[in-house]
């Protein structure tokens, strides 16, 4: 049973560029949440997708957007990259009705903005 | 504001000893808490959880204690092993999103 899969594992972008990160949820899960983890910090909630809609959003600017596909996979897009966007981006999947009881995290995408 | 934090950023423990990692939370309405372990280059891995209607919950070598009076959470690891070296986070679940503290780095000495 595959867990959460994220791609790519590492990425280097130039300031001002745009980036797309991808996530495939754990089998049986229908909800995807994205988190940003700066070096030495705990993950910070970006947003959550369920039924192809953004259901919850954290304190992140509109440069951060996402999408969920009918197969429950998800993308995170970041426009106009800033140096401060350098972080580990984590995807967590869950079952919406049981979201309190089972978040599974992927290994993340390490984004470096230069 | 709402926050979840850990008391100490680092903990060094002798192999075989017990470890205790502490966490304070500020949202008294929180009803579900999770401890995660994160190893270098990996995502957070679920260790154990506890709901607010419980004071204690035990897993394999781990115990979580919840004190709602002082809004404090702790993770106890029995007979700490080298493989327990990692960063440990407590997380608070509210409205289907997790709020994490900054983490405690546990180093196990041989």
PDB file of C-alpha atoms in Angstrom:
ATOM      1  CA  UNK A   1       0.000   0.000   0.000  1.00  0.00           C
ATOM      2  CA  UNK A   2       1.737   3.146  -1.218  1.00  0.00           C
ATOM      3  CA  UNK A   3       1.915   6.054   1.149  1.00  0.00           C
ATOM      4  CA  UNK A   4       1.958   9.708   0.143  1.00  0.00           C
ATOM      5  CA  UNK A   5       4.158  10.388  -2.865  1.00  0.00           C
ATOM      6  CA  UNK A   6       5.598  13.811  -3.616  1.00  0.00           C
ATOM      7  CA  UNK A   7       7.553  15.034  -6.605  1.00  0.00           C
ATOM      8  CA  UNK A   8      10.097  16.289  -7.254  1.00  0.00           C
ATOM      9  CA  UNK A   9      12.205  15.599  -4.169  1.00  0.00           C
ATOM     10  CA  UNK A  10      14.459  18.591  -4.721  1.00  0.00           C
ATOM     11  CA  UNK A  11      14.113  21.730  -6.797  1.00  0.00           C
ATOM     12  CA  UNK A  12      16.141  24.878  -7.358  1.00  0.00           C
ATOM     13  CA  UNK A  13      14.441  27.957  -8.762  1.00  0.00           C
ATOM     14  CA  UNK A  14      15.373  31.571  -9.366  1.00  0.00           C
ATOM     15  CA  UNK A  15      13.663  34.440  -7.592  1.00  0.00           C
ATOM     16  CA  UNK A  16      10.601  35.580  -9.530  1.00  0.00           C
ATOM     17  CA  UNK A  17       9.986  32.208 -11.184  1.00  0.00           C
ATOM     18  CA  UNK A  18       6.991  29.954 -10.695  1.00  0.00           C
ATOM     19  CA  UNK A  19       6.999  26.393  -9.355  1.00  0.00           C
ATOM     20  CA  UNK A  20       4.583  23.466  -9.271  1.00  0.00           C
ATOM     21  CA  UNK A  21       4.846  20.674  -6.715  1.00  0.00           C
ATOM     22  CA  UNK A  22       2.875  17.447  -6.921  1.00  0.00           C
ATOM     23  CA  UNK A  23       1.353  15.045  -4.428  1.00  0.00           C
ATOM     24  CA  UNK A  24      -0.363  11.680  -4.696  1.00  0.00           C
ATOM     25  CA  UNK A  25      -2.307  10.790  -1.554  1.00  0.00           C
ATOM     26  CA  UNK A  26      -2.276   7.510   0.280  1.00  0.00           C
ATOM     27  CA  UNK A  27      -4.629   4.935  -1.186  1.00  0.00           C
ATOM     28  CA  UNK A  28      -8.120   5.427   0.221  1.00  0.00           C
ATOM     29  CA  UNK A  29      -7.577   9.043   1.238  1.00  0.00           C
ATOM     30  CA  UNK A  30      -9.585  11.835  -0.372  1.00  0.00           C
ATOM     31  CA  UNK A  31      -8.169  14.973   1.253  1.00  0.00           C
ATOM     32  CA  UNK A  32      -4.820  16.653   0.709  1.00  0.00           C
ATOM     33  CA  UNK A  33      -3.237  19.325   2.887  1.00  0.00           C
ATOM     34  CA  UNK A  34      -0.055  21.256   2.154  1.00  0.00           C
ATOM     35  CA  UNK A  35       2.445  22.489   4.720  1.00  0.00           C
ATOM     36  CA  UNK A  36       5.561  24.646   4.510  1.00  0.00           C
ATOM     37  CA  UNK A  37       8.449  23.788   6.811  1.00  0.00           C
ATOM     38  CA  UNK A  38      11.256  26.311   7.081  1.00  0.00           C
ATOM     39  CA  UNK A  39      14.616  25.088   8.323  1.00  0.00           C
ATOM     40  CA  UNK A  40      14.519  24.441  12.067  1.00  0.00           C
ATOM     41  CA  UNK A  41      10.799  25.135  12.345  1.00  0.00           C
ATOM     42  CA  UNK A  42       7.622  23.129  12.586  1.00  0.00           C
ATOM     43  CA  UNK A  43       5.395  22.753   9.526  1.00  0.00           C
ATOM     44  CA  UNK A  44       2.975  25.610   8.810  1.00  0.00           C
ATOM     45  CA  UNK A  45      -0.428  24.904   7.268  1.00  0.00           C
ATOM     46  CA  UNK A  46      -0.894  26.359   3.776  1.00  0.00           C
ATOM     47  CA  UNK A  47      -4.245  24.963   2.635  1.00  0.00           C
ATOM     48  CA  UNK A  48      -6.392  21.862   2.332  1.00  0.00           C
ATOM     49  CA  UNK A  49      -8.240  20.419  -0.652  1.00  0.00           C
ATOM     50  CA  UNK A  50     -11.274  18.167  -0.614  1.00  0.00           C
ATOM     51  CA  UNK A  51     -13.646  17.419  -3.495  1.00  0.00           C
ATOM     52  CA  UNK A  52     -11.408  19.532  -5.736  1.00  0.00           C
ATOM     53  CA  UNK A  53     -12.036  22.659  -3.680  1.00  0.00           C
ATOM     54  CA  UNK A  54      -9.927  24.599  -1.213  1.00  0.00           C
ATOM     55  CA  UNK A  55     -11.589  23.992   2.167  1.00  0.00           C
ATOM     56  CA  UNK A  56      -9.196  25.628   4.591  1.00  0.00           C
ATOM     57  CA  UNK A  57      -6.392  28.143   4.155  1.00  0.00           C
ATOM     58  CA  UNK A  58      -3.608  29.255   6.429  1.00  0.00           C
ATOM     59  CA  UNK A  59      -1.895  32.613   6.560  1.00  0.00           C
ATOM     60  CA  UNK A  60      -0.222  32.491   3.156  1.00  0.00           C
ATOM     61  CA  UNK A  61      -0.428  35.041   0.313  1.00  0.00           C
ATOM     62  CA  UNK A  62      -2.311  34.499  -2.920  1.00  0.00           C
ATOM     63  CA  UNK A  63       0.973  33.632  -4.621  1.00  0.00           C
ATOM     64  CA  UNK A  64       0.336  30.188  -3.155  1.00  0.00           C
ATOM     65  CA  UNK A  65      -2.410  28.318  -4.975  1.00  0.00           C
ATOM     66  CA  UNK A  66      -3.383  24.744  -5.457  1.00  0.00           C
ATOM     67  CA  UNK A  67      -5.497  22.280  -7.253  1.00  0.00           C
ATOM     68  CA  UNK A  68      -6.964  18.859  -6.615  1.00  0.00           C
ATOM     69  CA  UNK A  69      -7.761  16.439  -9.407  1.00  0.00           C
ATOM     70  CA  UNK A  70     -10.588  13.883  -9.637  1.00  0.00           C
ATOM     71  CA  UNK A  71      -8.154  11.120  -8.636  1.00  0.00           C
ATOM     72  CA  UNK A  72      -7.471  13.092  -5.400  1.00  0.00           C
ATOM     73  CA  UNK A  73      -3.911  14.008  -6.349  1.00  0.00           C
ATOM     74  CA  UNK A  74      -2.942  17.615  -5.827  1.00  0.00           C
ATOM     75  CA  UNK A  75      -0.616  20.358  -6.993  1.00  0.00           C
ATOM     76  CA  UNK A  76       0.826  23.307  -5.122  1.00  0.00           C
ATOM     77  CA  UNK A  77       1.763  26.325  -7.215  1.00  0.00           C
ATOM     78  CA  UNK A  78       3.859  29.227  -6.035  1.00  0.00           C
ATOM     79  CA  UNK A  79       4.219  32.317  -8.225  1.00  0.00           C
ATOM     80  CA  UNK A  80       6.784  35.124  -8.089  1.00  0.00           C
ATOM     81  CA  UNK A  81       9.127  33.138  -5.892  1.00  0.00           C
ATOM     82  CA  UNK A  82      10.921  34.915  -3.076  1.00  0.00           C
ATOM     83  CA  UNK A  83      14.071  33.848  -1.295  1.00  0.00           C
ATOM     84  CA  UNK A  84      11.921  33.301   1.788  1.00  0.00           C
ATOM     85  CA  UNK A  85       9.920  30.624  -0.006  1.00  0.00           C
ATOM     86  CA  UNK A  86      12.884  28.286   0.347  1.00  0.00           C
ATOM     87  CA  UNK A  87      11.596  25.454   2.526  1.00  0.00           C
ATOM     88  CA  UNK A  88      10.507  21.845   2.688  1.00  0.00           C
ATOM     89  CA  UNK A  89       6.980  21.524   1.306  1.00  0.00           C
ATOM     90  CA  UNK A  90       5.023  18.675   2.812  1.00  0.00           C
ATOM     91  CA  UNK A  91       1.865  17.060   1.609  1.00  0.00           C
ATOM     92  CA  UNK A  92      -0.412  15.237   4.036  1.00  0.00           C
ATOM     93  CA  UNK A  93      -3.370  13.114   3.033  1.00  0.00           C
ATOM     94  CA  UNK A  94      -6.332  12.026   5.100  1.00  0.00           C
ATOM     95  CA  UNK A  95      -9.891  10.819   4.884  1.00  0.00           C
ATOM     96  CA  UNK A  96     -12.122  13.873   5.208  1.00  0.00           C
ATOM     97  CA  UNK A  97     -14.676  12.273   7.476  1.00  0.00           C
ATOM     98  CA  UNK A  98     -11.930  10.987   9.713  1.00  0.00           C
ATOM     99  CA  UNK A  99      -9.456  13.805   9.340  1.00  0.00           C
ATOM    100  CA  UNK A 100      -8.889  13.955  13.059  1.00  0.00           C
ATOM    101  CA  UNK A 101      -7.555  10.465  13.128  1.00  0.00           C
ATOM    102  CA  UNK A 102      -5.199   9.872  10.293  1.00  0.00           C
ATOM    103  CA  UNK A 103      -2.895  12.307   8.564  1.00  0.00           C
ATOM    104  CA  UNK A 104      -0.143  10.673   6.525  1.00  0.00           C
ATOM    105  CA  UNK A 105       2.745  12.833   5.413  1.00  0.00           C
ATOM    106  CA  UNK A 106       4.965  12.483   2.378  1.00  0.00           C
ATOM    107  CA  UNK A 107       8.717  13.018   2.485  1.00  0.00           C
ATOM    108  CA  UNK A 108       8.390  16.475   1.021  1.00  0.00           C
ATOM    109  CA  UNK A 109       9.866  18.580  -1.750  1.00  0.00           C
ATOM    110  CA  UNK A 110      12.926  20.631  -0.833  1.00  0.00           C
ATOM    111  CA  UNK A 111      12.605  23.969  -2.677  1.00  0.00           C
ATOM    112  CA  UNK A 112      15.586  26.286  -2.851  1.00  0.00           C
ATOM    113  CA  UNK A 113      15.109  29.782  -4.286  1.00  0.00           C
ATOM    114  CA  UNK A 114      18.284  31.540  -5.374  1.00  0.00           C
TER     115      UNK A 114
ATOM    116  CA  UNK B   1      -3.116  33.714  19.653  1.00  0.00           C
ATOM    117  CA  UNK B   2      -3.205  29.973  19.327  1.00  0.00           C
ATOM    118  CA  UNK B   3       0.122  28.244  19.443  1.00  0.00           C
ATOM    119  CA  UNK B   4       1.665  24.929  20.218  1.00  0.00           C
ATOM    120  CA  UNK B   5       5.169  24.976  21.545  1.00  0.00           C
ATOM    121  CA  UNK B   6       7.794  22.741  23.049  1.00  0.00           C
ATOM    122  CA  UNK B   7       9.689  23.611  26.206  1.00  0.00           C
ATOM    123  CA  UNK B   8      13.170  22.613  25.100  1.00  0.00           C
ATOM    124  CA  UNK B   9      14.699  22.704  21.635  1.00  0.00           C
ATOM    125  CA  UNK B  10      17.184  19.893  22.345  1.00  0.00           C
ATOM    126  CA  UNK B  11      17.383  16.791  24.528  1.00  0.00           C
ATOM    127  CA  UNK B  12      20.389  14.500  24.950  1.00  0.00           C
ATOM    128  CA  UNK B  13      19.687  11.104  26.479  1.00  0.00           C
ATOM    129  CA  UNK B  14      21.754   8.017  27.258  1.00  0.00           C
ATOM    130  CA  UNK B  15      20.798   4.890  25.341  1.00  0.00           C
ATOM    131  CA  UNK B  16      18.516   2.762  27.486  1.00  0.00           C
ATOM    132  CA  UNK B  17      17.261   5.673  29.584  1.00  0.00           C
ATOM    133  CA  UNK B  18      13.753   7.081  29.400  1.00  0.00           C
ATOM    134  CA  UNK B  19      13.091  10.320  27.500  1.00  0.00           C
ATOM    135  CA  UNK B  20      10.494  12.927  28.305  1.00  0.00           C
ATOM    136  CA  UNK B  21       9.570  15.600  25.772  1.00  0.00           C
ATOM    137  CA  UNK B  22       7.258  18.395  26.801  1.00  0.00           C
ATOM    138  CA  UNK B  23       4.815  20.603  24.940  1.00  0.00           C
ATOM    139  CA  UNK B  24       2.590  23.498  26.000  1.00  0.00           C
ATOM    140  CA  UNK B  25      -0.488  24.567  24.103  1.00  0.00           C
ATOM    141  CA  UNK B  26      -2.569  27.696  24.417  1.00  0.00           C
ATOM    142  CA  UNK B  27      -5.917  26.841  22.825  1.00  0.00           C
ATOM    143  CA  UNK B  28      -8.063  25.432  25.611  1.00  0.00           C
ATOM    144  CA  UNK B  29     -10.666  24.392  23.023  1.00  0.00           C
ATOM    145  CA  UNK B  30      -8.268  21.953  21.368  1.00  0.00           C
ATOM    146  CA  UNK B  31      -9.581  18.413  21.587  1.00  0.00           C
ATOM    147  CA  UNK B  32      -7.032  16.317  19.751  1.00  0.00           C
ATOM    148  CA  UNK B  33      -3.234  16.178  19.892  1.00  0.00           C
ATOM    149  CA  UNK B  34      -0.654  14.220  17.950  1.00  0.00           C
ATOM    150  CA  UNK B  35       3.046  13.520  18.433  1.00  0.00           C
ATOM    151  CA  UNK B  36       5.178  13.198  15.312  1.00  0.00           C
ATOM    152  CA  UNK B  37       8.764  12.078  14.764  1.00  0.00           C
ATOM    153  CA  UNK B  38      10.739  13.546  11.894  1.00  0.00           C
ATOM    154  CA  UNK B  39      14.026  12.102  10.759  1.00  0.00           C
ATOM    155  CA  UNK B  40      16.413  13.957   8.513  1.00  0.00           C
ATOM    156  CA  UNK B  41      15.148  14.129   4.934  1.00  0.00           C
ATOM    157  CA  UNK B  42      11.772  12.616   5.779  1.00  0.00           C
ATOM    158  CA  UNK B  43       8.279  13.813   6.485  1.00  0.00           C
ATOM    159  CA  UNK B  44       6.667  13.692   9.949  1.00  0.00           C
ATOM    160  CA  UNK B  45       5.831  10.182  11.084  1.00  0.00           C
ATOM    161  CA  UNK B  46       2.872   9.549  13.398  1.00  0.00           C
ATOM    162  CA  UNK B  47       3.856   8.275  16.850  1.00  0.00           C
ATOM    163  CA  UNK B  48       0.794   8.508  19.061  1.00  0.00           C
ATOM    164  CA  UNK B  49      -2.281  10.657  19.568  1.00  0.00           C
ATOM    165  CA  UNK B  50      -4.622  11.569  22.379  1.00  0.00           C
ATOM    166  CA  UNK B  51      -8.054  13.129  22.636  1.00  0.00           C
ATOM    167  CA  UNK B  52      -8.987  15.676  25.243  1.00  0.00           C
ATOM    168  CA  UNK B  53     -11.276  13.255  27.078  1.00  0.00           C
ATOM    169  CA  UNK B  54      -8.215  11.207  28.034  1.00  0.00           C
ATOM    170  CA  UNK B  55      -5.301  11.880  30.402  1.00  0.00           C
ATOM    171  CA  UNK B  56      -2.961   9.156  29.255  1.00  0.00           C
ATOM    172  CA  UNK B  57      -2.463   6.858  26.323  1.00  0.00           C
ATOM    173  CA  UNK B  58       0.159   4.183  25.825  1.00  0.00           C
ATOM    174  CA  UNK B  59       1.708   2.709  22.716  1.00  0.00           C
ATOM    175  CA  UNK B  60       4.717   0.579  22.082  1.00  0.00           C
ATOM    176  CA  UNK B  61       7.478   2.118  24.260  1.00  0.00           C
ATOM    177  CA  UNK B  62       5.697   5.487  24.155  1.00  0.00           C
ATOM    178  CA  UNK B  63       3.225   7.175  26.483  1.00  0.00           C
ATOM    179  CA  UNK B  64       1.479  10.492  25.993  1.00  0.00           C
ATOM    180  CA  UNK B  65       0.183  12.443  28.975  1.00  0.00           C
ATOM    181  CA  UNK B  66      -2.280  15.298  28.736  1.00  0.00           C
ATOM    182  CA  UNK B  67      -2.858  17.820  31.512  1.00  0.00           C
ATOM    183  CA  UNK B  68      -5.705  20.064  30.442  1.00  0.00           C
ATOM    184  CA  UNK B  69      -5.568  22.139  33.615  1.00  0.00           C
ATOM    185  CA  UNK B  70      -2.189  23.586  32.698  1.00  0.00           C
ATOM    186  CA  UNK B  71      -2.476  22.907  28.958  1.00  0.00           C
ATOM    187  CA  UNK B  72       0.532  20.645  28.890  1.00  0.00           C
ATOM    188  CA  UNK B  73       1.345  17.589  26.836  1.00  0.00           C
ATOM    189  CA  UNK B  74       4.276  15.208  27.201  1.00  0.00           C
ATOM    190  CA  UNK B  75       5.735  12.275  25.327  1.00  0.00           C
ATOM    191  CA  UNK B  76       7.615   9.610  27.235  1.00  0.00           C
ATOM    192  CA  UNK B  77       9.858   7.174  25.397  1.00  0.00           C
ATOM    193  CA  UNK B  78      10.941   4.118  27.347  1.00  0.00           C
ATOM    194  CA  UNK B  79      14.379   2.544  26.923  1.00  0.00           C
ATOM    195  CA  UNK B  80      15.499   5.071  24.324  1.00  0.00           C
ATOM    196  CA  UNK B  81      17.309   3.573  21.354  1.00  0.00           C
ATOM    197  CA  UNK B  82      19.676   5.107  18.756  1.00  0.00           C
ATOM    198  CA  UNK B  83      16.852   4.916  16.213  1.00  0.00           C
ATOM    199  CA  UNK B  84      14.859   7.317  18.368  1.00  0.00           C
ATOM    200  CA  UNK B  85      17.224  10.158  17.449  1.00  0.00           C
ATOM    201  CA  UNK B  86      15.071  12.641  15.532  1.00  0.00           C
ATOM    202  CA  UNK B  87      13.071  15.841  15.855  1.00  0.00           C
ATOM    203  CA  UNK B  88       9.818  15.425  17.760  1.00  0.00           C
ATOM    204  CA  UNK B  89       6.807  17.678  17.223  1.00  0.00           C
ATOM    205  CA  UNK B  90       3.551  17.979  19.057  1.00  0.00           C
ATOM    206  CA  UNK B  91       0.640  19.064  16.900  1.00  0.00           C
ATOM    207  CA  UNK B  92      -2.785  20.358  17.744  1.00  0.00           C
ATOM    208  CA  UNK B  93      -5.703  19.568  15.465  1.00  0.00           C
ATOM    209  CA  UNK B  94      -8.335  22.248  14.967  1.00  0.00           C
ATOM    210  CA  UNK B  95     -10.793  22.598  12.108  1.00  0.00           C
ATOM    211  CA  UNK B  96      -9.096  19.800  10.191  1.00  0.00           C
ATOM    212  CA  UNK B  97      -5.688  21.480  10.182  1.00  0.00           C
ATOM    213  CA  UNK B  98      -2.619  20.836  12.290  1.00  0.00           C
ATOM    214  CA  UNK B  99      -0.690  23.470  14.233  1.00  0.00           C
ATOM    215  CA  UNK B 100       2.855  22.398  15.058  1.00  0.00           C
ATOM    216  CA  UNK B 101       5.362  23.593  17.598  1.00  0.00           C
ATOM    217  CA  UNK B 102       8.991  24.227  16.690  1.00  0.00           C
ATOM    218  CA  UNK B 103      10.156  20.767  17.731  1.00  0.00           C
ATOM    219  CA  UNK B 104      12.614  19.098  20.110  1.00  0.00           C
ATOM    220  CA  UNK B 105      15.748  17.472  18.719  1.00  0.00           C
ATOM    221  CA  UNK B 106      16.497  14.247  20.575  1.00  0.00           C
ATOM    222  CA  UNK B 107      20.040  12.881  20.438  1.00  0.00           C
ATOM    223  CA  UNK B 108      20.722   9.423  21.858  1.00  0.00           C
ATOM    224  CA  UNK B 109      24.209   8.869  23.295  1.00  0.00           C
ATOM    225  CA  UNK B 110      25.704   5.393  23.031  1.00  0.00           C
TER     226      UNK B 110
END
